[in-house]
Amino acid sequence: MHSNRGLSRRNCLETMSCSWGTELWDQFDNLEKHTQWGIEFLERYTKFVKERSEIELSYAKQIRNLSKKYQLKKNSKEEEEFKYSTCRAFLMTLNELNDYAGQHEVIAENLSTQITAELSRYTQELKAERKSHFHDGRRAQQYIENSWKQLESSKRRFERDCKEADRAQHYFDKMDADINVTKADVEKRCSLKAKQQAQMRHQVAEDSKNEYLTYLQKFNKDQHEHYYTLIPHIFQRIQEMEERRVGRVRESMRVYTEVEHKVLPIVSKCLDGMTKAAESIEPKMDSKQVVESYKSGFEPPGDVEFEDYSVSMKRAVSESSFLNARGESRRRSRSKLWPLLKRNKLMSLLASPRQPPPPPPTSPSPDGLLNGPQSPQQPKEPLSQRLNDFMGTKHKMHCLRSLKRGGTGQEDYSHLPPEQRRKKLQAKLNDINKDIQKEMDQRDALTKMKDVYIKNPHLGDPDSIDPRLEEITQSLEKLQLEAHKFEGWLTEVERKLLEKGSESQRTQSSHFDSQGNTPLTNNYGQNRESPDGSYTEDPSTETTMQFKSRSTEFDDEFDDEEPLPTIGTCKALYPFEGQNEGTISMAESEMLYVIEEDKGDGWTRVRRNEDEEGYVPTSYIKLFLDMNAKDP
């Protein structure tokens, strides 16, 4: 067993130490084909690595574009969403994905520089080296072929001369035998000439022999040198070239894997970062964040009072008394909850014309129509002014201050619920304090620079810094005044929140009696939300009652999504162009539905269909009040 292992090892060593010059001395053409195939293989592998590099680069580009597409943009509406842990984790994942794409770019760059470029350059060098080696081999082959041709030529010449010498000798021998018989003089002279010719031919044959021997020795020497020196040397160089090519492919394949191995730790860190981002998601914290984002600070509404409808109500015979009773019944039957109101109802109410209607035209002629009545032209008032006129007190205007037409909110954030207002004020105060600190840092730096200039006048003029210091001082004063203002508002909000908290606890403790019975009435929800989330802060029950008594009619318009029922019909006596806000146009003799009678201001509210309703002058129509009129 040991002998077999030793034999196998010896054969392996013999195989490893083989030489093309001795083993493949007669395979010049096959070696040429093999080395050409090796170069083609190298070019093919280089192309493979190049395409892999392009794929990595394209993949990295697509990953980067994907990450950039879902990144948070500046001044984006989604910026507020990133206060949740899910959004923050997603942002971390996108950042890690961007780094992940960067590692694929590194792979593409290293493959391109360390393999593709190097192998392309080496292939050109290899082609030149192979061409040189096989050129030497062909030249040696040509030389030995020429030597062989010379040997063959001298051999054929020697053979020819030998044959001619044999023929001359044979002719002389024949001539000499005939001379001995006849003994003639002429024949003797011919025999002498034949003898000389035979001797000359023998001399030429001898010279050809010597030449043939010379070329033979030379060819044998050249052939020995060709097959034992030149060809082995050339083939050895070709073998070394081919081994270097194979070694270069091996090294390139090793680099091919190392390039990716080097980035694996960073890719692993990117994946670990994504995992950490996923683990950072906190459902409970997100739920708490929702509370902090949308908590208004209001208390839930109290119990609804019992309304007794068992008492019979006498209605007047007149149509106006019927309408008043109808309006009163509607006011009693509807309990208003501010958070459920719709803004379009409020805007429709406030769009009612505020000026007297135009008088009717004297004649319905076309000229009269052209020069006839126009809808009341009035300056557009802000919504807060209309609320002020309608509700009667300044306090009630604050109830819907956020509905100011075109407004963006108050500076003190009073249009927000208490809790949200406190957060906004605190954030604003923090920003102001940061600005104050930045200005103070700049002032300190300029003060130090001025001291340096005073001590070293050649560095600069100290007076040149005074304007900037004055500007910073003024800015600091403005910021400090603004900070003081927001601190006052924040203190007020926090105080009110504390008062509401203590009042809520007292209310809840007294809400249930000792047996757990719920009282019929309470003042639990004195501070009520407005339709868009703003609120009123009533300092006393008296103010609340005053608000209720003076805004009953105002509240009636904030009903459900159902349209107002019709109370009759009307016919247009004259054409009217409703160009102002809150009015509706009508043609002469057009029939419309009446949904609200004239309340003394000269305007009647009508409806054409479910989407068109507005006010028209009462003097322009003829009313037909009908108890059984139905909504179109």
XYZ file of C-alpha atoms in Angstrom, residues 58-577:
520
model
C -27.302 48.726 -12.566
C -28.643 46.963 -9.468
C -27.007 49.517 -7.195
C -28.486 52.351 -9.256
C -31.970 50.879 -9.058
C -31.631 50.347 -5.301
C -30.459 53.945 -4.839
C -33.348 55.263 -6.925
C -35.781 53.162 -4.909
C -34.366 54.486 -1.644
C -34.421 58.068 -2.926
C -37.999 57.692 -4.170
C -39.321 56.859 -0.714
C -37.046 59.212 1.235
C -38.641 62.050 3.195
C -38.616 65.197 1.088
C -38.002 68.658 2.516
C -41.145 70.534 3.522
C -43.143 67.392 2.869
C -46.579 66.789 4.303
C -45.337 63.373 5.389
C -42.782 64.929 7.737
C -45.310 64.899 10.538
C -45.776 61.150 10.081
C -42.175 60.399 11.054
C -42.949 60.935 14.708
C -44.216 57.330 14.671
C -41.777 54.495 15.220
C -42.912 52.682 12.080
C -42.057 55.682 9.897
C -38.719 56.192 11.651
C -37.894 52.508 11.205
C -38.791 52.749 7.538
C -36.521 55.782 7.174
C -33.681 53.856 8.847
C -34.312 50.955 6.478
C -34.099 53.303 3.487
C -30.798 54.708 4.757
C -29.379 51.229 5.274
C -30.639 50.248 1.827
C -28.784 53.229 0.381
C -25.578 52.016 2.049
C -26.350 48.524 0.782
C -26.501 49.902 -2.755
C -23.163 51.601 -2.154
C -21.545 48.244 -1.430
C -22.775 46.879 -4.726
C -21.217 49.906 -6.391
C -17.957 49.009 -4.633
C -18.242 45.456 -6.003
C -18.792 46.791 -9.520
C -15.867 49.211 -9.250
C -13.454 46.601 -7.876
C -14.445 44.039 -10.479
C -13.913 46.614 -13.185
C -10.536 47.892 -11.971
C -8.990 44.765 -10.462
C -10.146 42.174 -12.992
C -11.632 43.592 -16.188
C -9.051 46.306 -16.793
C -6.122 44.133 -15.684
C -7.169 41.134 -17.764
C -7.751 43.319 -20.830
C -4.241 44.732 -20.543
C -2.747 41.299 -19.846
C -4.555 39.801 -22.861
C -2.871 42.278 -25.182
C 0.522 41.481 -23.655
C -0.209 37.765 -23.933
C -1.098 38.044 -27.605
C 2.169 39.861 -28.340
C 4.223 37.331 -26.357
C 2.524 34.376 -28.043
C 3.149 35.884 -31.464
C 6.863 36.305 -30.657
C 7.276 32.724 -29.414
C 5.578 31.123 -32.369
C 7.516 33.388 -34.731
C 10.737 32.018 -33.247
C 9.386 28.502 -33.547
C 8.483 28.970 -37.208
C 11.903 30.474 -37.935
C 13.628 27.473 -36.311
C 11.344 25.179 -38.241
C 12.187 26.960 -41.468
C 15.907 26.721 -40.734
C 15.836 22.985 -40.153
C 13.743 22.495 -43.271
C 16.299 24.448 -45.340
C 19.110 22.348 -43.889
C 17.200 19.221 -44.799
C 16.691 20.487 -48.333
C 20.437 21.122 -48.711
C 21.138 17.623 -47.426
C 18.690 16.089 -49.877
C 20.181 18.115 -52.758
C 23.755 17.023 -51.957
C 22.582 13.457 -51.569
C 20.887 13.443 -54.966
C 23.978 15.052 -56.560
C 26.256 12.443 -54.978
C 23.991 9.696 -56.167
C 23.978 11.090 -59.696
C 27.773 11.524 -59.795
C 28.298 7.993 -58.531
C 26.102 6.589 -61.278
C 27.951 8.588 -63.939
C 31.323 7.417 -62.561
C 30.116 3.794 -62.713
C 29.032 4.200 -66.321
C 32.388 5.765 -67.310
C 34.323 2.975 -65.580
C 32.214 0.335 -67.263
C 32.793 1.926 -70.689
C 36.571 2.087 -70.077
C 36.706 -1.534 -68.997
C 34.892 -2.604 -72.135
C 37.098 -0.451 -74.344
C 40.257 -1.776 -72.698
C 39.215 -5.418 -73.335
C 38.662 -4.737 -77.044
C 42.042 -2.993 -77.366
C 43.869 -6.023 -76.015
C 42.336 -8.078 -78.825
C 42.907 -5.785 -81.817
C 45.965 -3.828 -80.773
C 44.933 -0.904 -83.027
C 46.339 2.590 -82.485
C 43.061 4.359 -82.884
C 41.386 2.106 -80.449
C 44.232 2.592 -78.035
C 43.728 6.343 -78.169
C 39.968 5.953 -77.523
C 40.671 3.656 -74.609
C 42.994 6.248 -73.086
C 40.330 8.950 -73.385
C 37.717 6.684 -71.789
C 40.109 6.025 -68.968
C 40.594 9.720 -68.346
C 36.818 10.292 -68.442
C 36.278 7.517 -65.924
C 38.860 8.966 -63.585
C 37.276 12.416 -63.799
C 33.823 11.020 -62.991
C 35.247 9.188 -60.048
C 36.746 12.442 -58.826
C 33.417 14.282 -59.185
C 31.639 11.485 -57.357
C 34.213 11.715 -54.608
C 33.670 15.473 -54.301
C 29.900 14.945 -54.176
C 30.389 12.367 -51.506
C 32.437 14.736 -49.427
C 29.845 17.471 -49.896
C 27.036 15.097 -48.991
C 28.939 14.050 -45.869
C 29.395 17.700 -44.922
C 25.706 18.536 -45.330
C 24.749 15.386 -43.530
C 26.882 16.272 -40.559
C 25.526 19.805 -40.620
C 21.906 18.629 -40.805
C 22.383 16.170 -37.991
C 23.901 18.900 -35.910
C 21.118 21.337 -36.797
C 18.473 18.713 -36.205
C 19.908 17.829 -32.826
C 20.081 21.482 -31.885
C 16.562 22.034 -33.223
C 14.889 19.227 -31.340
C 17.007 19.287 -28.207
C 17.794 22.949 -27.793
C 15.778 25.431 -29.875
C 12.333 23.781 -29.854
C 12.493 22.796 -26.155
C 13.522 26.351 -25.296
C 10.732 27.884 -27.401
C 8.155 25.406 -26.166
C 9.303 25.970 -22.610
C 8.660 29.685 -22.985
C 5.256 28.943 -24.508
C 4.562 26.604 -21.600
C 5.539 29.278 -19.094
C 3.358 31.783 -20.916
C 0.408 29.413 -20.803
C 1.000 28.623 -17.134
C 1.091 32.339 -16.361
C -2.200 32.721 -18.217
C -3.787 29.923 -16.211
C -2.355 31.379 -13.013
C -3.761 34.786 -13.937
C -7.199 33.268 -14.437
C -6.884 31.568 -11.058
C -5.897 34.843 -9.403
C -8.752 36.682 -11.117
C -11.254 34.121 -9.912
C -9.885 34.456 -6.396
C -10.157 38.249 -6.581
C -13.656 37.805 -7.983
C -14.733 36.133 -4.756
C -12.633 38.343 -2.462
C -14.248 41.475 -3.878
C -17.595 40.279 -2.628
C -16.168 38.857 0.600
C -14.753 42.260 1.511
C -18.134 43.973 1.377
C -20.020 41.183 3.124
C -19.282 42.566 6.617
C -20.639 45.957 5.605
C -23.615 44.359 3.863
C -24.182 42.347 7.021
C -24.103 45.568 9.053
C -26.649 47.087 6.688
C -28.908 44.082 7.153
C -28.338 44.243 10.917
C -29.324 47.905 10.773
C -32.522 46.986 8.969
C -33.228 44.342 11.595
C -32.556 46.852 14.355
C -34.891 49.304 12.628
C -37.616 46.670 12.576
C -37.027 45.892 16.257
C -37.252 49.596 17.128
C -40.934 49.712 16.204
C -43.003 50.182 19.363
C -46.777 49.732 18.924
C -47.499 51.125 22.387
C -45.374 54.217 21.754
C -47.133 54.805 18.444
C -50.484 54.544 20.187
C -49.295 57.062 22.762
C -48.074 59.332 19.976
C -51.527 59.264 18.405
C -52.953 60.446 21.703
C -50.357 63.223 21.968
C -51.008 64.307 18.381
C -54.784 64.458 18.459
C -55.740 64.912 22.119
C -57.862 68.050 22.387
C -58.069 68.403 26.148
C -61.864 68.703 26.068
C -64.162 66.748 28.331
C -66.863 64.464 26.907
C -70.333 66.069 26.672
C -72.721 65.686 29.552
C -76.121 64.054 29.674
C -78.893 65.350 27.436
C -81.784 66.946 29.254
C -85.206 65.350 29.075
C -87.659 67.214 26.857
C -91.343 66.695 27.543
C -93.491 66.571 24.398
C -96.613 65.374 26.183
C -97.840 68.944 26.700
C -100.150 69.908 23.844
C -99.141 72.999 21.929
C -101.657 75.377 20.390
C -100.707 76.790 17.058
C -101.949 80.029 15.608
C -104.000 80.036 12.457
C -101.775 82.470 10.615
C -99.009 81.179 8.401
C -96.351 83.197 10.230
C -97.318 81.725 13.582
C -97.209 78.279 12.005
C -93.706 78.971 10.768
C -92.595 80.259 14.167
C -94.062 77.189 15.864
C -92.373 74.991 13.298
C -89.033 76.691 13.873
C -89.450 76.494 17.622
C -90.293 72.786 17.407
C -87.254 72.184 15.256
C -85.078 74.042 17.722
C -86.386 71.982 20.589
C -86.062 68.649 18.809
C -82.454 69.006 17.782
C -79.638 68.646 20.250
C -76.452 70.162 18.899
C -73.039 68.640 19.373
C -70.336 70.932 18.037
C -67.843 68.202 17.061
C -70.398 66.712 14.614
C -71.350 69.908 12.790
C -70.522 70.510 9.134
C -68.768 73.654 8.023
C -70.824 74.055 4.832
C -73.976 74.588 6.936
C -72.334 77.450 8.793
C -71.024 79.009 5.590
C -74.462 78.742 3.970
C -76.039 80.564 6.911
C -73.420 83.274 7.013
C -73.768 83.820 3.249
C -77.208 85.415 3.792
C -77.346 88.966 2.342
C -76.856 91.686 4.940
C -78.435 94.570 3.018
C -82.087 95.286 2.106
C -83.247 93.738 -1.163
C -83.723 95.909 -4.263
C -87.189 97.276 -5.032
C -89.171 95.520 -7.767
C -89.005 96.960 -11.284
C -91.790 99.206 -12.521
C -92.413 97.135 -15.629
C -91.283 93.723 -16.860
C -90.211 95.172 -20.202
C -86.847 94.204 -21.659
C -85.530 97.688 -20.970
C -86.692 97.423 -17.472
C -84.951 94.108 -17.151
C -81.685 95.550 -18.333
C -81.901 98.528 -16.024
C -83.842 96.726 -13.371
C -82.854 95.517 -9.942
C -79.511 94.065 -9.161
C -78.584 91.900 -6.228
C -77.265 93.861 -3.297
C -73.646 94.941 -3.820
C -71.878 94.765 -0.553
C -68.266 94.559 0.521
C -67.227 91.062 1.473
C -66.932 90.908 5.193
C -64.654 88.530 7.022
C -66.390 85.611 8.642
C -65.397 86.747 12.107
C -67.203 90.089 11.525
C -70.377 88.297 10.488
C -70.151 86.041 13.507
C -69.670 89.113 15.662
C -72.753 90.775 14.179
C -74.791 87.631 14.420
C -73.868 86.461 17.894
C -73.761 89.865 19.489
C -70.836 89.504 21.856
C -67.091 89.446 21.411
C -66.879 86.306 23.482
C -68.898 84.288 20.972
C -66.632 85.312 18.125
C -63.812 83.309 19.689
C -65.958 80.203 19.476
C -65.401 79.942 15.716
C -62.309 82.039 15.186
C -60.677 79.307 13.146
C -63.429 79.660 10.530
C -62.247 83.134 9.565
C -62.396 83.262 5.796
C -58.926 82.661 4.352
C -57.313 82.653 7.793
C -54.412 80.444 8.793
C -54.872 80.460 12.578
C -54.034 82.776 15.445
C -50.557 83.635 16.605
C -51.340 82.311 20.092
C -52.836 79.122 18.592
C -56.128 79.840 20.337
C -57.938 78.186 17.450
C -56.555 74.826 18.621
C -57.827 72.640 21.444
C -56.114 73.233 24.795
C -53.743 70.275 24.704
C -52.689 70.896 21.101
C -52.338 74.595 21.832
C -50.029 73.853 24.745
C -47.801 71.651 22.545
C -47.670 74.235 19.771
C -46.797 77.017 22.207
C -44.111 74.876 23.835
C -42.575 74.003 20.456
C -42.662 77.643 19.373
C -41.042 78.704 22.645
C -38.294 76.112 22.191
C -37.570 77.439 18.694
C -37.398 81.003 19.996
C -35.008 79.967 22.782
C -32.775 78.264 20.199
C -32.709 81.452 18.145
C -31.897 83.466 21.262
C -29.020 81.149 22.102
C -27.690 81.383 18.549
C -27.818 85.185 18.629
C -26.079 85.226 22.017
C -23.315 82.979 20.682
C -22.811 85.322 17.743
C -22.757 88.318 20.097
C -20.130 86.674 22.310
C -18.004 85.795 19.288
C -18.194 89.358 17.933
C -17.382 90.759 21.368
C -14.246 88.598 21.570
C -13.270 89.630 18.056
C -13.691 93.292 18.988
C -11.448 92.810 22.039
C -8.825 91.229 19.790
C -9.043 94.163 17.382
C -8.703 96.617 20.270
C -5.572 94.867 21.510
C -4.179 94.397 17.987
C -5.376 97.267 15.780
C -3.417 95.965 12.794
C -5.781 92.968 12.615
C -8.899 95.078 12.008
C -11.013 98.060 12.954
C -12.982 97.525 16.214
C -15.633 100.039 15.145
C -16.539 97.924 12.128
C -18.090 95.343 14.448
C -20.409 97.785 16.243
C -23.174 97.821 13.570
C -23.386 94.052 13.634
C -23.449 94.036 17.449
C -26.239 96.614 17.421
C -28.204 94.509 14.954
C -27.789 91.393 17.093
C -28.823 93.328 20.211
C -32.033 94.497 18.551
C -32.742 91.001 17.330
C -32.201 89.637 20.841
C -34.623 92.177 22.277
C -37.305 91.204 19.769
C -36.772 87.506 20.420
C -36.883 87.991 24.191
C -40.115 89.965 23.936
C -41.592 87.261 21.752
C -40.419 84.569 24.164
C -41.998 86.467 27.067
C -45.261 86.706 25.118
C -45.354 82.968 24.364
C -44.375 82.134 27.956
C -47.402 84.103 29.150
C -49.701 82.230 26.772
C -48.191 78.898 27.770
C -48.607 79.666 31.467
C -52.228 80.617 30.885
C -52.972 77.397 28.981
C -51.274 75.224 31.592
C -53.199 76.969 34.352
C -56.499 76.404 32.570
C -55.656 72.768 31.931
C -54.918 72.296 35.631
C -58.177 73.994 36.578
C -60.116 71.865 34.116
C -58.436 68.736 35.434
C -59.409 69.479 39.026
C -62.924 70.502 37.979
C -63.300 67.297 35.976
C -62.321 65.228 38.977
C -64.848 67.045 41.148
C -67.544 66.622 38.520
C -66.865 62.939 38.101
C -66.910 62.366 41.852
C -70.268 64.127 42.183
C -71.716 62.726 38.990
C -72.789 59.476 40.567
C -74.724 59.372 43.784
C -74.219 56.798 46.494
C -76.539 54.301 44.707
C -74.945 54.780 41.296
C -77.922 56.700 39.802
C -77.227 59.256 37.079
C -78.815 62.707 37.463
C -80.887 64.032 34.638
C -79.007 67.324 34.175
C -75.490 68.600 34.757
C -73.045 71.181 33.533
C -70.473 68.595 32.533
C -69.684 69.907 29.100
C -69.612 73.661 29.528
C -66.594 74.113 27.322
C -67.778 72.776 23.985
C -65.885 72.182 20.783
C -66.564 74.252 17.723
C -67.219 72.642 14.321
C -63.541 72.526 13.287
C -61.958 71.724 16.626
C -61.725 75.214 18.193
C -63.384 75.823 21.473
C -64.964 78.305 23.886
C -63.832 78.892 27.372
C -66.806 80.149 29.382
C -65.691 81.713 32.656
C -69.115 81.303 34.205
C -72.449 79.575 33.776
C -74.086 82.925 33.201
C -72.016 83.532 30.102
C -72.849 80.048 28.851
C -76.556 80.614 29.333
C -76.285 83.965 27.584
C -74.557 82.257 24.663
C -77.317 79.651 24.496
C -80.112 82.184 24.661
C -78.666 84.493 21.988
C -77.438 81.848 19.579
C -80.391 79.476 19.505
C -81.292 80.508 15.999
C -77.626 80.263 14.996
C -77.436 76.725 16.315
C -80.524 75.684 14.401
C -78.707 75.950 11.132
C -76.097 73.410 12.272
C -78.288 70.394 11.839
C -77.594 67.076 10.207
C -76.765 66.576 6.545
C -80.496 66.467 5.703
C -81.622 69.576 3.716
C -84.221 71.895 5.151
C -87.777 70.789 4.319
C -89.865 72.941 2.009
C -92.695 75.038 3.441
C -94.261 76.004 0.130
C -93.604 77.251 -3.374
C -93.136 80.618 -5.024
C -93.369 82.101 -8.501
C -90.843 84.644 -9.780
C -92.576 87.879 -10.765
C -89.410 89.449 -12.135
C -86.047 88.075 -13.246
C -83.271 88.323 -10.699
C -79.522 87.830 -11.186
